[in-house]
Coordinates of C-alpha atoms in Angstrom, one line a residue:
X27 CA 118.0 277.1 -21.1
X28 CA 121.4 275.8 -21.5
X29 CA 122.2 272.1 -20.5
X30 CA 124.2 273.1 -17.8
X31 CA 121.0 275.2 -16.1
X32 CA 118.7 272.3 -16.7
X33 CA 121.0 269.8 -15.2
X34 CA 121.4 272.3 -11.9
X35 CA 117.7 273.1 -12.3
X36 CA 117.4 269.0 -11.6
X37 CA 119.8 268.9 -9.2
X38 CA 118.8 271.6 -6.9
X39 CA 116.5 270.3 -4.8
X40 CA 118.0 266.6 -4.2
X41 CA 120.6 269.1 -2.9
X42 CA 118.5 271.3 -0.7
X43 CA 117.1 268.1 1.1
X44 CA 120.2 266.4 2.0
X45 CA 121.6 270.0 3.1
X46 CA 118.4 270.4 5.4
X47 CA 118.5 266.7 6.8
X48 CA 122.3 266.7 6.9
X49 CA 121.4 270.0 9.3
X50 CA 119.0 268.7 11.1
X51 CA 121.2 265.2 11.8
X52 CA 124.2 266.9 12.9
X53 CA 122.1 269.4 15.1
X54 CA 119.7 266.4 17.0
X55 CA 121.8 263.7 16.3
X56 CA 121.4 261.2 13.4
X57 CA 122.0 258.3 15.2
X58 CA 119.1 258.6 17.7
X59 CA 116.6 259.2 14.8
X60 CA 117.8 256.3 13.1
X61 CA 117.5 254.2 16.0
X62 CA 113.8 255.5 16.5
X63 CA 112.8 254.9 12.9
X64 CA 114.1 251.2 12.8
X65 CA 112.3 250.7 15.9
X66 CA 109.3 251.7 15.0
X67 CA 106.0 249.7 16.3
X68 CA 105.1 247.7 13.3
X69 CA 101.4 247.7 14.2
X70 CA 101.5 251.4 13.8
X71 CA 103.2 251.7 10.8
X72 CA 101.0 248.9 9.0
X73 CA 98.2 251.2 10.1
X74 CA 99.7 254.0 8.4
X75 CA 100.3 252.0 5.6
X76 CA 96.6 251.1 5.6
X77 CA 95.4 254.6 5.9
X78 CA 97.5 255.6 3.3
X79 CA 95.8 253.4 1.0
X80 CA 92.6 254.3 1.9
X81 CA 93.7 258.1 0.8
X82 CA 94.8 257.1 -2.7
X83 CA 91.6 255.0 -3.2
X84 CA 89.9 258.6 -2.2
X85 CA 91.6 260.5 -4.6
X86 CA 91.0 258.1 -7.5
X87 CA 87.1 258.7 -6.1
X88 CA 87.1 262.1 -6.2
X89 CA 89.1 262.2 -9.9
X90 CA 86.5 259.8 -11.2
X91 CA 83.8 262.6 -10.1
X92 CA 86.0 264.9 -11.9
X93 CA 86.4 263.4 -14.9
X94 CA 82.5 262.1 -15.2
X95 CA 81.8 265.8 -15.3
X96 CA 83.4 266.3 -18.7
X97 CA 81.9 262.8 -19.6
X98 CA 84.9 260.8 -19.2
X99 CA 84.4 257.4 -17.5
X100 CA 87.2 256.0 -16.4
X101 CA 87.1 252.5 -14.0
X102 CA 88.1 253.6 -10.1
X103 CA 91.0 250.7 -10.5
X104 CA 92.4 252.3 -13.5
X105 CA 92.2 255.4 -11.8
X106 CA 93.8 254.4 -8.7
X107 CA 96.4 252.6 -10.8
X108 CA 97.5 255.8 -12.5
X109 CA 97.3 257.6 -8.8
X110 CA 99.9 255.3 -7.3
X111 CA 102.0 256.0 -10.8
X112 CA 102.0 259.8 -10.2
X113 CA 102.6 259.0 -6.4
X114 CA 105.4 257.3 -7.4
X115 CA 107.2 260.2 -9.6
X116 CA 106.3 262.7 -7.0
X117 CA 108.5 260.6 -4.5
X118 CA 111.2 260.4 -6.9
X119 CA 111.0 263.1 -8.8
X120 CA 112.6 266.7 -8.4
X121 CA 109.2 268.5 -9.0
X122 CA 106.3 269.0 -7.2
X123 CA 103.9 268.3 -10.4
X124 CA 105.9 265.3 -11.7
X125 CA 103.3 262.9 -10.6
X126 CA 100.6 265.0 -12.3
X127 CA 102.3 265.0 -15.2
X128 CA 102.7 261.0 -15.2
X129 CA 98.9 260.5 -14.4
X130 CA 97.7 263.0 -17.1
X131 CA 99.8 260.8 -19.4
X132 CA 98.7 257.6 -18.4
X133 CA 94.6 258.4 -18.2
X134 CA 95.3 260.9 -21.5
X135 CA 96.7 257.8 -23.3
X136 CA 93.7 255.8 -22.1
X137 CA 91.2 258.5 -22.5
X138 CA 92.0 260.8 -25.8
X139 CA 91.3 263.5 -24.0
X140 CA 94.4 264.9 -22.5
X141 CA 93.1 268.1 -22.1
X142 CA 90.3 267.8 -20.2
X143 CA 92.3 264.9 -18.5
X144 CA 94.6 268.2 -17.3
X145 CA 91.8 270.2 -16.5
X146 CA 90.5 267.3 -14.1
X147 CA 94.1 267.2 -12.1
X148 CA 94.0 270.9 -12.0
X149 CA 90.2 270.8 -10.6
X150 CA 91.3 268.6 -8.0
X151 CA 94.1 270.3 -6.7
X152 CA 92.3 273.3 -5.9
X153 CA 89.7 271.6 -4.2
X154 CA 92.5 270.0 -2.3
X155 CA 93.9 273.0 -1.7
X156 CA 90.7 274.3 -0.6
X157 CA 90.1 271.7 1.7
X158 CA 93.1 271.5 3.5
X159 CA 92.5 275.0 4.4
X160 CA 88.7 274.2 5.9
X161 CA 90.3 271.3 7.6
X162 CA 93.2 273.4 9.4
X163 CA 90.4 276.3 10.1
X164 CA 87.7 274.2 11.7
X165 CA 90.6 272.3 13.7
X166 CA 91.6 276.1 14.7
X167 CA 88.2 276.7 16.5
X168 CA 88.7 273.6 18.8
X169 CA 92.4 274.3 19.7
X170 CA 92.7 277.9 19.3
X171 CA 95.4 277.6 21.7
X172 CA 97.3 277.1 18.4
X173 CA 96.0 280.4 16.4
X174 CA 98.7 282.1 17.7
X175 CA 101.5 279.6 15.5
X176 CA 99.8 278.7 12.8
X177 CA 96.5 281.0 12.3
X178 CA 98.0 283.5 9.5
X179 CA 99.7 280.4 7.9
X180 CA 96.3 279.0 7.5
X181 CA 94.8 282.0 6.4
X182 CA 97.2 282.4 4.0
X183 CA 96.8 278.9 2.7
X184 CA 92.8 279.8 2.6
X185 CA 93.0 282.9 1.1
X186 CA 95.3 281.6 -1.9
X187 CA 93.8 278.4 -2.5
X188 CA 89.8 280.1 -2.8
X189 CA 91.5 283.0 -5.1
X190 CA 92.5 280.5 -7.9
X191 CA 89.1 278.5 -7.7
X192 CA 87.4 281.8 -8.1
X193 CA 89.7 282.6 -11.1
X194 CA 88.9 279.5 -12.8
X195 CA 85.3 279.7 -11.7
X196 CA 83.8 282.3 -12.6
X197 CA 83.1 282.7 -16.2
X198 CA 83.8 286.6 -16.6
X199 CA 87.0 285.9 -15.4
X200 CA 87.8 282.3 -17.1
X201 CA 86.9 284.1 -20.5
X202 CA 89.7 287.1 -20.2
X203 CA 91.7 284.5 -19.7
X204 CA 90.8 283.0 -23.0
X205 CA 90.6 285.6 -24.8
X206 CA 93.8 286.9 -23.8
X207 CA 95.6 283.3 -24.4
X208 CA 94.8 283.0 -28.4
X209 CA 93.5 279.9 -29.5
X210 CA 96.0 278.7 -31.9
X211 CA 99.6 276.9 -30.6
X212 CA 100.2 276.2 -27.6
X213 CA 98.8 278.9 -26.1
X214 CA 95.6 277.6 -27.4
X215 CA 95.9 274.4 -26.0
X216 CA 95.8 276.0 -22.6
X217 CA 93.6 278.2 -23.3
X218 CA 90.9 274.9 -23.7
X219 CA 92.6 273.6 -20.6
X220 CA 91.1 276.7 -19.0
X221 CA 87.8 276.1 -20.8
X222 CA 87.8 272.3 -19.5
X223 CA 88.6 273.4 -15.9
X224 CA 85.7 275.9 -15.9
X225 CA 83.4 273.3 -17.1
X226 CA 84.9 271.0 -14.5
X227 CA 83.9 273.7 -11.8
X228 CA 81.0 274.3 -13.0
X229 CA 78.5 271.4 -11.7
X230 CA 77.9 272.4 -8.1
X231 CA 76.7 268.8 -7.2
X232 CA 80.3 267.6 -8.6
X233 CA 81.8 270.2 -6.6
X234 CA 80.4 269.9 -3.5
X235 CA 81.5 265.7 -3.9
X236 CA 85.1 266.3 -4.8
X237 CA 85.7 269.0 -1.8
X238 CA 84.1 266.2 0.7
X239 CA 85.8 263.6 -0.5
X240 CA 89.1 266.0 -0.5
X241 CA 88.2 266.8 3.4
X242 CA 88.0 263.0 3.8
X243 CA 91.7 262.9 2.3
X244 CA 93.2 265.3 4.2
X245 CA 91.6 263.5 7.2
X246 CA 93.2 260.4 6.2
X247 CA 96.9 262.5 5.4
X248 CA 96.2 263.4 9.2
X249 CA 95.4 260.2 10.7
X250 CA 99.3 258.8 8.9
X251 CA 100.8 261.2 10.1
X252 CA 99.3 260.6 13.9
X253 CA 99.8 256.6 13.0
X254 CA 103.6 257.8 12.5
X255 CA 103.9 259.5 16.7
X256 CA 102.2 256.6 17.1
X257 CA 104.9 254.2 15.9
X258 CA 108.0 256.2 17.5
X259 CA 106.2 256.4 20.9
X260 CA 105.8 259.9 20.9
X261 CA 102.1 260.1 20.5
X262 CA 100.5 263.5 20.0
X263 CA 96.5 265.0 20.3
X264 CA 95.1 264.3 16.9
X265 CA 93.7 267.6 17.2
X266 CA 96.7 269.1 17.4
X267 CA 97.7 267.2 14.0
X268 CA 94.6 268.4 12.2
X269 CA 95.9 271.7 12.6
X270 CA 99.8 271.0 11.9
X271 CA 99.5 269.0 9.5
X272 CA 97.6 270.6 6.6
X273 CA 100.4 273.9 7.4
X274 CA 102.6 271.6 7.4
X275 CA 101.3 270.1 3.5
X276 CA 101.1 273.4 2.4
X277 CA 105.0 274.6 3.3
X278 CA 106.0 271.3 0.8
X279 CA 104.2 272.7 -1.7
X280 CA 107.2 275.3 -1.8
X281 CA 109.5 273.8 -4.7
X282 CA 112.8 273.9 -3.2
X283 CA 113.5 270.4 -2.0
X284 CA 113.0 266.6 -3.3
X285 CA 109.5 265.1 -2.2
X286 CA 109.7 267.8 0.7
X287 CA 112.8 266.0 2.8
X288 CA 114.4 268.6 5.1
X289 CA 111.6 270.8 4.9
X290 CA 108.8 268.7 6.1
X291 CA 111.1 267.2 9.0
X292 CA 112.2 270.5 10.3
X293 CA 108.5 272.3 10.2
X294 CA 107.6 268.8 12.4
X295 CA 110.6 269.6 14.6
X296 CA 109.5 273.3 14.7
X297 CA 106.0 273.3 15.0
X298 CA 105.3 269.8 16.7
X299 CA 108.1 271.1 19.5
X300 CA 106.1 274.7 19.9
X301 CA 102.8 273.1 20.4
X302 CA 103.3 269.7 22.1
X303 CA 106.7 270.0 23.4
X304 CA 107.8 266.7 21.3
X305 CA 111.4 266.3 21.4
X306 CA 113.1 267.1 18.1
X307 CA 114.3 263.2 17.4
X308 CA 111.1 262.2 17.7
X309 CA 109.3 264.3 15.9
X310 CA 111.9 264.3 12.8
X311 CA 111.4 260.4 12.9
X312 CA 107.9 260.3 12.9
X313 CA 108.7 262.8 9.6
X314 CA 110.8 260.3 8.2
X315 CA 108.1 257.6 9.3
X316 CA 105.5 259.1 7.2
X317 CA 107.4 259.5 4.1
X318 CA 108.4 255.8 4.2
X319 CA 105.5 255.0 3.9
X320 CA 104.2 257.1 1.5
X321 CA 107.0 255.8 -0.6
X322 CA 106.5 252.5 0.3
X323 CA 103.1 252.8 -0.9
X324 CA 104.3 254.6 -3.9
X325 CA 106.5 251.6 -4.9
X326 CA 103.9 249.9 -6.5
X327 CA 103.2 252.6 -8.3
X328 CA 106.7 252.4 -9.9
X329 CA 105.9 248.9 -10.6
X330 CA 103.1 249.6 -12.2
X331 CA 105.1 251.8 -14.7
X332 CA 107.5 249.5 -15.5
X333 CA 105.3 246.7 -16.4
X334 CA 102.5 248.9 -18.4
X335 CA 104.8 251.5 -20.0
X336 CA 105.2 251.8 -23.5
X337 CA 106.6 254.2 -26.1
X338 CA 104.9 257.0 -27.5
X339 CA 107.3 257.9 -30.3
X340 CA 104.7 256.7 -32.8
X341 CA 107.0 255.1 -35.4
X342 CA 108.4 253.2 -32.6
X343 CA 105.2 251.1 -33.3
X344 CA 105.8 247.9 -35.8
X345 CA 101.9 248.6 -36.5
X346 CA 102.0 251.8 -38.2
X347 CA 104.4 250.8 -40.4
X348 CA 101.3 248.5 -42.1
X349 CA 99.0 251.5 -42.3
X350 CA 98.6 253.0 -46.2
X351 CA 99.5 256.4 -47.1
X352 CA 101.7 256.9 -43.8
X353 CA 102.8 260.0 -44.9
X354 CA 99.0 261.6 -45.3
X355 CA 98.2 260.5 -42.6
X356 CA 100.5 261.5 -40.0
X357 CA 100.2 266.0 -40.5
X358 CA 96.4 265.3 -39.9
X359 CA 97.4 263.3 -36.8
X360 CA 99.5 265.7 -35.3
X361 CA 97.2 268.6 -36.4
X362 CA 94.8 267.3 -34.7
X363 CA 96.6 266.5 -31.5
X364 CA 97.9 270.0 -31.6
X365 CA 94.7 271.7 -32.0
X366 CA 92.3 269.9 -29.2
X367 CA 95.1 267.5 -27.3
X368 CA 93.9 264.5 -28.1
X369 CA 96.1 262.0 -27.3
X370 CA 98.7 260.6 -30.6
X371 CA 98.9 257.2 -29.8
X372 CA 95.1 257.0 -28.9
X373 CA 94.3 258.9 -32.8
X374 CA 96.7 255.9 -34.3
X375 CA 94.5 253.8 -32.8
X376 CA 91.9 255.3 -34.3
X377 CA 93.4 255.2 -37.7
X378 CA 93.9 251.4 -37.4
X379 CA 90.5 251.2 -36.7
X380 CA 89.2 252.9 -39.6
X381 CA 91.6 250.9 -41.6
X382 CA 90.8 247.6 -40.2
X383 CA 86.9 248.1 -40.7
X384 CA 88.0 248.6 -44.4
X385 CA 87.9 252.7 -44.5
X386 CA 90.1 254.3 -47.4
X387 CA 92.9 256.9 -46.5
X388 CA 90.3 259.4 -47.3
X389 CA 87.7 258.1 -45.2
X390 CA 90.4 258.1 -42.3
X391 CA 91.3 261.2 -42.9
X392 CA 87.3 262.5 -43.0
X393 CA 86.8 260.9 -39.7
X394 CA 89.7 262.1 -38.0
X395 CA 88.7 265.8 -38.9
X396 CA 84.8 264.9 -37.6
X397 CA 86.5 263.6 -33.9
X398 CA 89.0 266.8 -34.1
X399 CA 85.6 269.2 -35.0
X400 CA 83.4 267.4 -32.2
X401 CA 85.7 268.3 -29.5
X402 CA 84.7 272.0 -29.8
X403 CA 81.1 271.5 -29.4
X404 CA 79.2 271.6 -26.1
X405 CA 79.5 268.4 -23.5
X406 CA 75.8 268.5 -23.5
X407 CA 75.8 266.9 -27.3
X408 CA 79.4 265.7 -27.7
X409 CA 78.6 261.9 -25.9
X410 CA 76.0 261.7 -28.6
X411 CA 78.1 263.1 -31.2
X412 CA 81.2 260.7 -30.7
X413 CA 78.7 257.7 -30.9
X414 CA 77.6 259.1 -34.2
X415 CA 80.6 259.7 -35.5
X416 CA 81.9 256.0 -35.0
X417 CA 78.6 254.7 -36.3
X418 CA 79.7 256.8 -39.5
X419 CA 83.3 256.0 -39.5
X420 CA 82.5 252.5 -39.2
X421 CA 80.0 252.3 -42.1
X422 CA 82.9 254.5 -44.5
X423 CA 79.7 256.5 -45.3
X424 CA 80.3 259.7 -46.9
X425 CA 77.3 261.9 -45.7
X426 CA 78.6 262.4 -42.5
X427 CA 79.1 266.0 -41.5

């Protein structure tokens, strides 16, 4: 891709949105929703800020689940840290994955494992997905007053969302996909991606945990959303938001706007006018309600960033320059990375380890290609693996194999 694609690729959706809300502003009349928003009832919104909190502290739950799975344990403050990063990046970021991407970084730094740190993200978005379908559906047997608007939306979000679980799921179907992917390049690395996600999905217990938790999220998304009527005086059945709502999740997903502006104000126009006869103003500022806070929220997410970020360039590090044989080192390093995504600045680490406990190049180099080996064999022996293979690494001694 050219430079001049990528930079409209980027600029496409920041364009979309201010197209849609310049639209919907010069149709309702952007003075009126501005005076709504800024009069919002503070007591409302610091319950929706509240609630909102509540949800990422939930997600961080139901990642932890995810990750303990694939026996990564990972603090729920750490997790909930890297949450409120990714939040962050979806907010301001033109892409809908941007804050996955930012939280895979930040736990695959801590972790070593970005990988299976993926395959965790990847896990819980389909059980998201999955559960803001059964949350929409079971809403649609107490208001089915509404089946007639929304019910194929639903359906389709259902159907879609249980289709890729079941791809990733079950095994016959999780090993074409293998198979057909290679296991060398890049290709390979998502091929093990695959393999970690199957694994991920593969604990019913786990499972079961994550989708609750994932109901209790969307319930929380809901209750915002109701907080943000609420706070423009336009309050609205929450019953009739459990339905809306999730549809209304599910039409952002659509990557054509920046953080869903114009799109998600105009379905709550649409649909919010249909069912409850909400007049367009208020409904778009309840919209813009909601996504001030979620970017309020988000804020300290950014924060976050920019007081824990560091480079990963690796000889952007003073402290590799002190390590011996630099230039040995580093193709086994990146080999390695390559081959099972460990994380590179988490393998330096290693390797200053090693050197630090007194371990020749050699040594380094033997213990680097044990951790690399280890990540292929099955969970149910790799926690007692790693712990060898530190005890060995540690003690320089040459019999390990």
């Amino acid at each position: 891709m050219t430079p001049a694609r990528k930079l409209g690729s980027v600029l496409v959706r920041p364009l979309v949105s201010i197209a849609l809300l310049g639209a919907l502003f010069w149709r309702v009349g952007g003075g009126d929703i501005w005076k709504t928003v800024i009069e919002a009832d503070p007591s409302a919104t610091g319950l929706a800020v509240l609630l909102t909190i509540a949800a990422v502290i939930v997600s961080a739950w139901k990642w932890q689940l995810l990750l303990r799975a694939v026996d990564q344990d990972v603090s729920l403050f750490r997790l909930s840290d890297a949450y409120l990063i990714g939040l962050f990046f979806n907010n301001f970021l033109p892409s809908n994955i941007g804050g996955d991407v930012a939280r895979a970084h930040v736990i695959g730094r801590h972790t070593g494992r970005l990988g299976v740190v993926v395959a965790s993200i990847a896990g819980e978005r389909l059980l998201a997905g999955l559960a803001l379908g059964a949350t929409a559906s079971v809403a649609l047997v107490v208001r089915q007053d509404l089946v007639g608007v929304v019910g194929s939306g639903v359906g389709a979000v259902m159907f879609g969302f249980i289709a890729l679980t079941a791809l990733f799921s079950i095994q016959q179907i999780r090993g074409y996909l293998i198979r057909q992917l290679g296991q060398s390049g890049r290709r390979g690395s998502v091929a093990r991606s695959v393999e970690s996600l199957g694994r991920t999905l593969s604990d019913p217990w786990t499972v079961l945990a994550v989708f609750a938790l994932s109901v209790i999220f969307q319930g929380l998304v809901v209750a915002v959303a109701w907080a943000g009527f609420l706070a423009v005086g336009a309050p609205v059945p929450i019953g009739v938001c459990f339905v809306l709502i999730p549809v209304i999740s599910a039409i952002q997903l659509v990557p054509v706007s920046l953080g869903g502006f114009g799109v998600r104000e105009g379905a709550y126009a649409f649909l919010f006018g249909q069912c409850c006869a909400i007049a367009p103003t208020a409904a778009i500022a309840s919209s813009l309600v909601f996504a001030g806070v979620v970017m309020g929220v988000s804020m300290v997410g950014g924060v976050r960033f920019a007081m824990t970020w560091v480079t990963t360039y690796e000889m952007a590090n003073p402290d590799l320059a002190s390590l011996p044989d630099l230039d040995r080192l580093r193709p086994v390093v990146n080999r390695i990375a390559r081959e099972t995504w460990f994380n590179p600045d988490w393998l330096w680490n290693f390797c200053r380890s090693m050197h630090s406990a007194g371990l020749s190049t050699d040594q380094t180099i033997a213990a680097l290609t044990r951790q690399g080996d280890a990540n292929r064999l099955p969970r149910s022996k790799r926690a007692l693996r790693r712990v060898q293979l530190w005890a060995f690494a540690l003690r320089g001694s040459p019999s390990a194999g």
